[in-house]
Amino acid sequence: SQKIEQNSEALNIQEGKTATLTCNYTNYSPAYLQWYRQDPGRGPVFLLLIRENEKEKRKERLKVTFDTTLKQSLLHITASQPADSATYLCALGPGGSYIPTFGRGTSLIVHP
Amino acid sequence: DGGITQSPKYLFRKEGQNVTLSCEQNLNHDAMYWYRQDPGQGLRLIYYSQIVNDFQKGDIAEGYSVSREKKESFPLTVTSAQKNPTAFYLCASSAGLGVTDTQYFGPGTRLTVL
C-alpha cells in the first residue's frame, strides 16, 4: 500500500543552524510534492510545491529537493529561527487532480 | 479580508448526537474539502466538492455527510454512525483541482465526544 513517512520524533536544533526535514514514500509515483507548515491548533499553511521533473526549488530561506529515484524529498530551512518551530507536513499528489495525500508531519523545535 | 473560517473552534457532543461543523470561504474558490486530523496522523480526506451541488467521498466518508448548496459554504455533519468522532477537523478550499491550485485551510474545529 502507499505510504508516506515523516520522522515522528521531533527535530531539535539551535538557532542559526540549517534544519533538514525528510519525507520518504513507498509504492507511490507522485506527480508533485508539497510542503506545509502547521502551528499547534491551527490549519496547515502551504509553503512550496515541487513537481516530479524538478530537482530543487527555493523560496526565501526554504529549499526543497525531490529525488524520485530515492523516493524522498528534503525540506531545508536555513538560518533557522525560533519562529520556525512548527510541524511540517509533506503531501504527495497524483497526476491530474489536486487531492494530495498527507504525511503525519515532523515537529521542528528551534532553540534560541 | 479574504479567508476561510470555521466555527465553532471547540465543540462538545454527547454520544449518539449529530453535530454540524461550519465552513465558509470568501475566496471565490470552486473546490472545498474536509479533512480529519488525529494526533500523530496525517490529514485524512473525508469529502470534497469541486462545484456547487456536487461532492465526492474521500477516504473516510463513513459516518459523515456534507452539502454544497452555496459556493462559499461547505458544512460537515458528523452523525451518530461515526464510531470515533473525537478529532481535529479542517476545512480547506482551492480555486480548482489543478496541480497549482493551492489549498487554503481554515483554523479548524476540535470536536470532543463526551
PDB file of C-alpha atoms in Angstrom:
ATOM      1  CA  SER A   1       0.000   0.000   0.000  1.00  0.00           C
ATOM      2  CA  GLN A   2       1.037   3.617  -0.489  1.00  0.00           C
ATOM      3  CA  LYS A   3       2.962   5.021   2.400  1.00  0.00           C
ATOM      4  CA  ILE A   4       4.352   8.453   3.280  1.00  0.00           C
ATOM      5  CA  GLU A   5       6.901   8.521   6.083  1.00  0.00           C
ATOM      6  CA  GLN A   6       7.970  11.508   8.098  1.00  0.00           C
ATOM      7  CA  ASN A   7      10.039  11.224  11.232  1.00  0.00           C
ATOM      8  CA  SER A   8       7.742  11.023  14.243  1.00  0.00           C
ATOM      9  CA  GLU A   9      10.491  12.239  16.556  1.00  0.00           C
ATOM     10  CA  ALA A  10      10.851  15.989  16.909  1.00  0.00           C
ATOM     11  CA  LEU A  11      13.883  17.641  15.351  1.00  0.00           C
ATOM     12  CA  ASN A  12      15.674  19.886  17.821  1.00  0.00           C
ATOM     13  CA  ILE A  13      18.238  22.371  16.513  1.00  0.00           C
ATOM     14  CA  GLN A  14      19.969  25.558  17.590  1.00  0.00           C
ATOM     15  CA  GLU A  15      19.017  28.928  16.179  1.00  0.00           C
ATOM     16  CA  GLY A  16      21.042  29.836  13.113  1.00  0.00           C
ATOM     17  CA  LYS A  17      21.616  26.241  12.002  1.00  0.00           C
ATOM     18  CA  THR A  18      20.024  24.595   8.978  1.00  0.00           C
ATOM     19  CA  ALA A  19      17.087  22.303   9.701  1.00  0.00           C
ATOM     20  CA  THR A  20      16.570  19.371   7.345  1.00  0.00           C
ATOM     21  CA  LEU A  21      13.237  17.587   7.345  1.00  0.00           C
ATOM     22  CA  THR A  22      12.683  14.352   5.450  1.00  0.00           C
ATOM     23  CA  CYS A  23       9.709  12.921   3.584  1.00  0.00           C
ATOM     24  CA  ASN A  24      10.019   9.376   2.242  1.00  0.00           C
ATOM     25  CA  TYR A  25       7.414   7.486   0.298  1.00  0.00           C
ATOM     26  CA  THR A  26       6.842   3.954  -0.954  1.00  0.00           C
ATOM     27  CA  ASN A  27       4.540   2.370  -3.510  1.00  0.00           C
ATOM     28  CA  TYR A  28       3.840   5.796  -4.958  1.00  0.00           C
ATOM     29  CA  SER A  29       4.708   7.666  -8.115  1.00  0.00           C
ATOM     30  CA  PRO A  30       3.752  11.238  -7.273  1.00  0.00           C
ATOM     31  CA  ALA A  31       3.457  13.878  -9.950  1.00  0.00           C
ATOM     32  CA  TYR A  32       4.220  16.554  -7.357  1.00  0.00           C
ATOM     33  CA  LEU A  33       5.034  17.029  -3.724  1.00  0.00           C
ATOM     34  CA  GLN A  34       4.069  19.847  -1.389  1.00  0.00           C
ATOM     35  CA  TRP A  35       5.291  21.060   1.973  1.00  0.00           C
ATOM     36  CA  TYR A  36       3.061  22.726   4.547  1.00  0.00           C
ATOM     37  CA  ARG A  37       3.689  24.300   7.919  1.00  0.00           C
ATOM     38  CA  GLN A  38       1.225  23.750  10.769  1.00  0.00           C
ATOM     39  CA  ASP A  39       1.266  25.588  14.079  1.00  0.00           C
ATOM     40  CA  PRO A  40      -0.417  23.965  17.117  1.00  0.00           C
ATOM     41  CA  GLY A  41      -4.210  24.144  16.967  1.00  0.00           C
ATOM     42  CA  ARG A  42      -4.218  25.779  13.539  1.00  0.00           C
ATOM     43  CA  GLY A  43      -4.662  24.775   9.920  1.00  0.00           C
ATOM     44  CA  PRO A  44      -1.685  23.982   7.666  1.00  0.00           C
ATOM     45  CA  VAL A  45      -0.196  26.746   5.545  1.00  0.00           C
ATOM     46  CA  PHE A  46       1.205  25.959   2.096  1.00  0.00           C
ATOM     47  CA  LEU A  47       4.948  26.528   1.674  1.00  0.00           C
ATOM     48  CA  LEU A  48       6.207  25.075  -1.596  1.00  0.00           C
ATOM     49  CA  LEU A  49       5.264  22.741  -4.428  1.00  0.00           C
ATOM     50  CA  ILE A  50       7.810  20.778  -6.440  1.00  0.00           C
ATOM     51  CA  ARG A  51       6.987  18.695  -9.487  1.00  0.00           C
ATOM     52  CA  GLU A  52       8.421  15.291 -10.346  1.00  0.00           C
ATOM     53  CA  ASN A  53      10.641  16.719 -13.090  1.00  0.00           C
ATOM     54  CA  GLU A  54      12.158  19.360 -10.772  1.00  0.00           C
ATOM     55  CA  LYS A  55      15.166  18.542  -8.612  1.00  0.00           C
ATOM     56  CA  GLU A  56      15.162  21.592  -6.394  1.00  0.00           C
ATOM     57  CA  LYS A  57      13.089  24.631  -5.542  1.00  0.00           C
ATOM     58  CA  ARG A  58      13.837  27.636  -3.341  1.00  0.00           C
ATOM     59  CA  LYS A  59      11.773  30.254  -1.569  1.00  0.00           C
ATOM     60  CA  GLU A  60      13.491  32.693   0.769  1.00  0.00           C
ATOM     61  CA  ARG A  61      15.170  30.548   3.469  1.00  0.00           C
ATOM     62  CA  LEU A  62      13.487  27.357   2.255  1.00  0.00           C
ATOM     63  CA  LYS A  63      14.934  24.824  -0.149  1.00  0.00           C
ATOM     64  CA  VAL A  64      13.113  21.689  -1.230  1.00  0.00           C
ATOM     65  CA  THR A  65      14.666  18.784  -3.096  1.00  0.00           C
ATOM     66  CA  PHE A  66      12.834  15.935  -4.769  1.00  0.00           C
ATOM     67  CA  ASP A  67      14.609  12.693  -5.648  1.00  0.00           C
ATOM     68  CA  THR A  68      12.230  10.301  -7.405  1.00  0.00           C
ATOM     69  CA  THR A  69      14.925   7.598  -7.512  1.00  0.00           C
ATOM     70  CA  LEU A  70      15.388   7.651  -3.740  1.00  0.00           C
ATOM     71  CA  LYS A  71      11.658   8.370  -3.299  1.00  0.00           C
ATOM     72  CA  GLN A  72      12.495  11.196  -0.980  1.00  0.00           C
ATOM     73  CA  SER A  73      12.025  14.904  -0.525  1.00  0.00           C
ATOM     74  CA  LEU A  74      14.022  17.108   1.820  1.00  0.00           C
ATOM     75  CA  LEU A  75      12.978  20.468   3.214  1.00  0.00           C
ATOM     76  CA  HIS A  76      15.917  22.614   4.285  1.00  0.00           C
ATOM     77  CA  ILE A  77      15.344  25.698   6.426  1.00  0.00           C
ATOM     78  CA  THR A  78      18.498  27.783   6.551  1.00  0.00           C
ATOM     79  CA  ALA A  79      19.389  30.253   9.304  1.00  0.00           C
ATOM     80  CA  SER A  80      16.614  28.780  11.419  1.00  0.00           C
ATOM     81  CA  GLN A  81      14.805  30.926  13.974  1.00  0.00           C
ATOM     82  CA  PRO A  82      12.650  30.040  16.986  1.00  0.00           C
ATOM     83  CA  ALA A  83       9.677  31.316  14.943  1.00  0.00           C
ATOM     84  CA  ASP A  84      10.273  28.410  12.547  1.00  0.00           C
ATOM     85  CA  SER A  85       9.222  25.991  15.291  1.00  0.00           C
ATOM     86  CA  ALA A  86       6.159  24.157  13.986  1.00  0.00           C
ATOM     87  CA  THR A  87       5.099  20.857  12.455  1.00  0.00           C
ATOM     88  CA  TYR A  88       5.992  20.425   8.805  1.00  0.00           C
ATOM     89  CA  LEU A  89       3.802  18.207   6.643  1.00  0.00           C
ATOM     90  CA  CYS A  90       4.577  16.806   3.240  1.00  0.00           C
ATOM     91  CA  ALA A  91       1.824  15.903   0.806  1.00  0.00           C
ATOM     92  CA  LEU A  92       2.080  13.888  -2.378  1.00  0.00           C
ATOM     93  CA  GLY A  93      -0.199  14.300  -5.331  1.00  0.00           C
ATOM     94  CA  PRO A  94      -1.136  12.088  -8.224  1.00  0.00           C
ATOM     95  CA  GLY A  95      -1.268  13.394 -11.758  1.00  0.00           C
ATOM     96  CA  GLY A  96      -4.424  15.112 -12.939  1.00  0.00           C
ATOM     97  CA  SER A  97      -6.344  16.329  -9.935  1.00  0.00           C
ATOM     98  CA  TYR A  98      -5.335  18.131  -6.795  1.00  0.00           C
ATOM     99  CA  ILE A  99      -6.178  15.755  -3.979  1.00  0.00           C
ATOM    100  CA  PRO A 100      -2.854  15.255  -2.222  1.00  0.00           C
ATOM    101  CA  THR A 101      -2.179  12.607   0.414  1.00  0.00           C
ATOM    102  CA  PHE A 102      -0.615  13.979   3.589  1.00  0.00           C
ATOM    103  CA  GLY A 103       2.109  12.581   5.793  1.00  0.00           C
ATOM    104  CA  ARG A 104       1.846  12.785   9.586  1.00  0.00           C
ATOM    105  CA  GLY A 105       4.357  15.618   9.830  1.00  0.00           C
ATOM    106  CA  THR A 106       7.571  16.231  11.747  1.00  0.00           C
ATOM    107  CA  SER A 107       7.834  18.679  14.609  1.00  0.00           C
ATOM    108  CA  LEU A 108      10.719  21.165  14.424  1.00  0.00           C
ATOM    109  CA  ILE A 109      11.893  22.930  17.569  1.00  0.00           C
ATOM    110  CA  VAL A 110      14.432  25.703  17.165  1.00  0.00           C
ATOM    111  CA  HIS A 111      16.185  26.645  20.396  1.00  0.00           C
ATOM    112  CA  PRO A 112      17.413  30.210  20.942  1.00  0.00           C
TER     113      PRO A 112
ATOM    114  CA  ASP B   1     -10.229  40.458   4.363  1.00  0.00           C
ATOM    115  CA  GLY B   2     -10.352  37.197   2.400  1.00  0.00           C
ATOM    116  CA  GLY B   3     -10.112  33.816   4.013  1.00  0.00           C
ATOM    117  CA  ILE B   4     -11.717  30.638   5.197  1.00  0.00           C
ATOM    118  CA  THR B   5     -13.497  30.429   8.538  1.00  0.00           C
ATOM    119  CA  GLN B   6     -14.648  27.516  10.630  1.00  0.00           C
ATOM    120  CA  SER B   7     -16.934  27.564  13.599  1.00  0.00           C
ATOM    121  CA  PRO B   8     -17.030  26.771  16.368  1.00  0.00           C
ATOM    122  CA  LYS B   9     -13.387  26.399  17.398  1.00  0.00           C
ATOM    123  CA  TYR B  10     -14.270  23.859  20.086  1.00  0.00           C
ATOM    124  CA  LEU B  11     -17.307  21.604  20.070  1.00  0.00           C
ATOM    125  CA  PHE B  12     -18.513  19.098  22.606  1.00  0.00           C
ATOM    126  CA  ARG B  13     -21.078  16.477  21.797  1.00  0.00           C
ATOM    127  CA  LYS B  14     -22.763  13.686  23.653  1.00  0.00           C
ATOM    128  CA  GLU B  15     -22.569  10.225  22.197  1.00  0.00           C
ATOM    129  CA  GLY B  16     -25.422   9.498  19.828  1.00  0.00           C
ATOM    130  CA  GLN B  17     -25.921  13.108  18.739  1.00  0.00           C
ATOM    131  CA  ASN B  18     -25.383  14.517  15.271  1.00  0.00           C
ATOM    132  CA  VAL B  19     -23.387  17.736  15.043  1.00  0.00           C
ATOM    133  CA  THR B  20     -22.704  20.128  12.160  1.00  0.00           C
ATOM    134  CA  LEU B  21     -19.404  21.935  11.632  1.00  0.00           C
ATOM    135  CA  SER B  22     -19.466  25.157   9.676  1.00  0.00           C
ATOM    136  CA  CYS B  23     -17.034  26.162   6.912  1.00  0.00           C
ATOM    137  CA  GLU B  24     -17.266  29.413   4.961  1.00  0.00           C
ATOM    138  CA  GLN B  25     -14.889  30.946   2.418  1.00  0.00           C
ATOM    139  CA  ASN B  26     -14.903  34.300   0.672  1.00  0.00           C
ATOM    140  CA  LEU B  27     -12.040  33.487  -1.709  1.00  0.00           C
ATOM    141  CA  ASN B  28     -14.451  32.711  -4.573  1.00  0.00           C
ATOM    142  CA  HIS B  29     -12.989  29.202  -4.725  1.00  0.00           C
ATOM    143  CA  ASP B  30     -14.813  26.437  -6.557  1.00  0.00           C
ATOM    144  CA  ALA B  31     -13.325  23.493  -4.649  1.00  0.00           C
ATOM    145  CA  MET B  32     -13.749  22.781  -0.941  1.00  0.00           C
ATOM    146  CA  TYR B  33     -12.559  19.935   1.257  1.00  0.00           C
ATOM    147  CA  TRP B  34     -12.982  18.408   4.702  1.00  0.00           C
ATOM    148  CA  TYR B  35     -10.108  16.652   6.456  1.00  0.00           C
ATOM    149  CA  ARG B  36      -9.785  14.929   9.776  1.00  0.00           C
ATOM    150  CA  GLN B  37      -6.545  15.036  11.809  1.00  0.00           C
ATOM    151  CA  ASP B  38      -5.812  12.726  14.713  1.00  0.00           C
ATOM    152  CA  PRO B  39      -2.743  13.003  16.971  1.00  0.00           C
ATOM    153  CA  GLY B  40       0.339  11.653  15.239  1.00  0.00           C
ATOM    154  CA  GLN B  41      -1.516  11.092  11.980  1.00  0.00           C
ATOM    155  CA  GLY B  42      -1.666  12.885   8.692  1.00  0.00           C
ATOM    156  CA  LEU B  43      -4.718  14.661   7.349  1.00  0.00           C
ATOM    157  CA  ARG B  44      -7.313  12.244   6.016  1.00  0.00           C
ATOM    158  CA  LEU B  45      -9.808  13.339   3.387  1.00  0.00           C
ATOM    159  CA  ILE B  46     -13.469  12.992   4.352  1.00  0.00           C
ATOM    160  CA  TYR B  47     -15.316  14.699   1.486  1.00  0.00           C
ATOM    161  CA  TYR B  48     -14.552  17.188  -1.251  1.00  0.00           C
ATOM    162  CA  SER B  49     -16.594  19.279  -3.635  1.00  0.00           C
ATOM    163  CA  GLN B  50     -15.491  20.635  -6.994  1.00  0.00           C
ATOM    164  CA  ILE B  51     -18.554  22.801  -7.640  1.00  0.00           C
ATOM    165  CA  VAL B  52     -21.861  23.758  -6.102  1.00  0.00           C
ATOM    166  CA  ASN B  53     -24.373  20.907  -5.707  1.00  0.00           C
ATOM    167  CA  ASP B  54     -21.681  18.279  -6.256  1.00  0.00           C
ATOM    168  CA  PHE B  55     -19.474  16.442  -3.768  1.00  0.00           C
ATOM    169  CA  GLN B  56     -17.428  13.247  -3.640  1.00  0.00           C
ATOM    170  CA  LYS B  57     -16.472  10.855  -0.865  1.00  0.00           C
ATOM    171  CA  GLY B  58     -12.893  10.849   0.320  1.00  0.00           C
ATOM    172  CA  ASP B  59     -11.012   8.075   2.084  1.00  0.00           C
ATOM    173  CA  ILE B  60     -13.018   8.094   5.326  1.00  0.00           C
ATOM    174  CA  ALA B  61     -16.553   9.284   4.461  1.00  0.00           C
ATOM    175  CA  GLU B  62     -18.434   6.738   6.563  1.00  0.00           C
ATOM    176  CA  GLY B  63     -20.410   8.410   9.363  1.00  0.00           C
ATOM    177  CA  TYR B  64     -20.161  11.862   7.778  1.00  0.00           C
ATOM    178  CA  SER B  65     -22.363  13.861   5.425  1.00  0.00           C
ATOM    179  CA  VAL B  66     -21.933  17.176   3.586  1.00  0.00           C
ATOM    180  CA  SER B  67     -23.868  19.605   1.437  1.00  0.00           C
ATOM    181  CA  ARG B  68     -22.784  22.281  -1.044  1.00  0.00           C
ATOM    182  CA  GLU B  69     -25.788  24.478  -1.709  1.00  0.00           C
ATOM    183  CA  LYS B  70     -23.742  27.682  -1.946  1.00  0.00           C
ATOM    184  CA  LYS B  71     -20.292  28.265  -3.393  1.00  0.00           C
ATOM    185  CA  GLU B  72     -18.995  29.791  -0.190  1.00  0.00           C
ATOM    186  CA  SER B  73     -20.312  27.188   2.251  1.00  0.00           C
ATOM    187  CA  PHE B  74     -19.497  23.508   2.827  1.00  0.00           C
ATOM    188  CA  PRO B  75     -20.900  22.277   6.160  1.00  0.00           C
ATOM    189  CA  LEU B  76     -19.936  18.877   7.549  1.00  0.00           C
ATOM    190  CA  THR B  77     -22.310  16.799   9.678  1.00  0.00           C
ATOM    191  CA  VAL B  78     -20.796  14.219  11.981  1.00  0.00           C
ATOM    192  CA  THR B  79     -23.501  11.648  12.515  1.00  0.00           C
ATOM    193  CA  SER B  80     -24.015   9.216  15.351  1.00  0.00           C
ATOM    194  CA  ALA B  81     -22.858   6.496  12.961  1.00  0.00           C
ATOM    195  CA  GLN B  82     -19.267   7.786  13.169  1.00  0.00           C
ATOM    196  CA  LYS B  83     -17.627   5.408  15.628  1.00  0.00           C
ATOM    197  CA  ASN B  84     -14.773   7.602  16.821  1.00  0.00           C
ATOM    198  CA  PRO B  85     -15.597  11.237  16.050  1.00  0.00           C
ATOM    199  CA  THR B  86     -13.266  12.949  18.520  1.00  0.00           C
ATOM    200  CA  ALA B  87     -10.683  14.694  16.319  1.00  0.00           C
ATOM    201  CA  PHE B  88      -9.488  17.975  14.835  1.00  0.00           C
ATOM    202  CA  TYR B  89     -11.485  18.831  11.699  1.00  0.00           C
ATOM    203  CA  LEU B  90     -10.015  21.027   8.982  1.00  0.00           C
ATOM    204  CA  CYS B  91     -11.802  22.636   6.069  1.00  0.00           C
ATOM    205  CA  ALA B  92      -9.901  23.819   3.010  1.00  0.00           C
ATOM    206  CA  SER B  93     -10.633  25.456  -0.306  1.00  0.00           C
ATOM    207  CA  SER B  94      -8.837  25.930  -3.614  1.00  0.00           C
ATOM    208  CA  ALA B  95      -9.582  27.664  -6.882  1.00  0.00           C
ATOM    209  CA  GLY B  96      -9.914  24.323  -8.613  1.00  0.00           C
ATOM    210  CA  LEU B  97      -8.461  20.831  -8.663  1.00  0.00           C
ATOM    211  CA  GLY B  98      -5.390  21.668 -10.710  1.00  0.00           C
ATOM    212  CA  VAL B  99      -1.877  20.903  -9.505  1.00  0.00           C
ATOM    213  CA  THR B 100      -1.067  24.565  -8.967  1.00  0.00           C
ATOM    214  CA  ASP B 101      -4.338  25.350  -7.175  1.00  0.00           C
ATOM    215  CA  THR B 102      -3.081  25.774  -3.646  1.00  0.00           C
ATOM    216  CA  GLN B 103      -5.268  24.622  -0.773  1.00  0.00           C
ATOM    217  CA  TYR B 104      -6.058  27.214   1.874  1.00  0.00           C
ATOM    218  CA  PHE B 105      -7.001  25.829   5.253  1.00  0.00           C
ATOM    219  CA  GLY B 106      -9.311  27.162   7.916  1.00  0.00           C
ATOM    220  CA  PRO B 107      -8.343  27.340  11.606  1.00  0.00           C
ATOM    221  CA  GLY B 108     -10.020  24.017  12.413  1.00  0.00           C
ATOM    222  CA  THR B 109     -12.718  22.764  14.792  1.00  0.00           C
ATOM    223  CA  ARG B 110     -11.788  20.466  17.662  1.00  0.00           C
ATOM    224  CA  LEU B 111     -14.666  18.058  18.300  1.00  0.00           C
ATOM    225  CA  THR B 112     -14.824  16.111  21.545  1.00  0.00           C
ATOM    226  CA  VAL B 113     -17.411  13.441  22.185  1.00  0.00           C
ATOM    227  CA  LEU B 114     -18.262  13.093  25.855  1.00  0.00           C
TER     228      LEU B 114
END
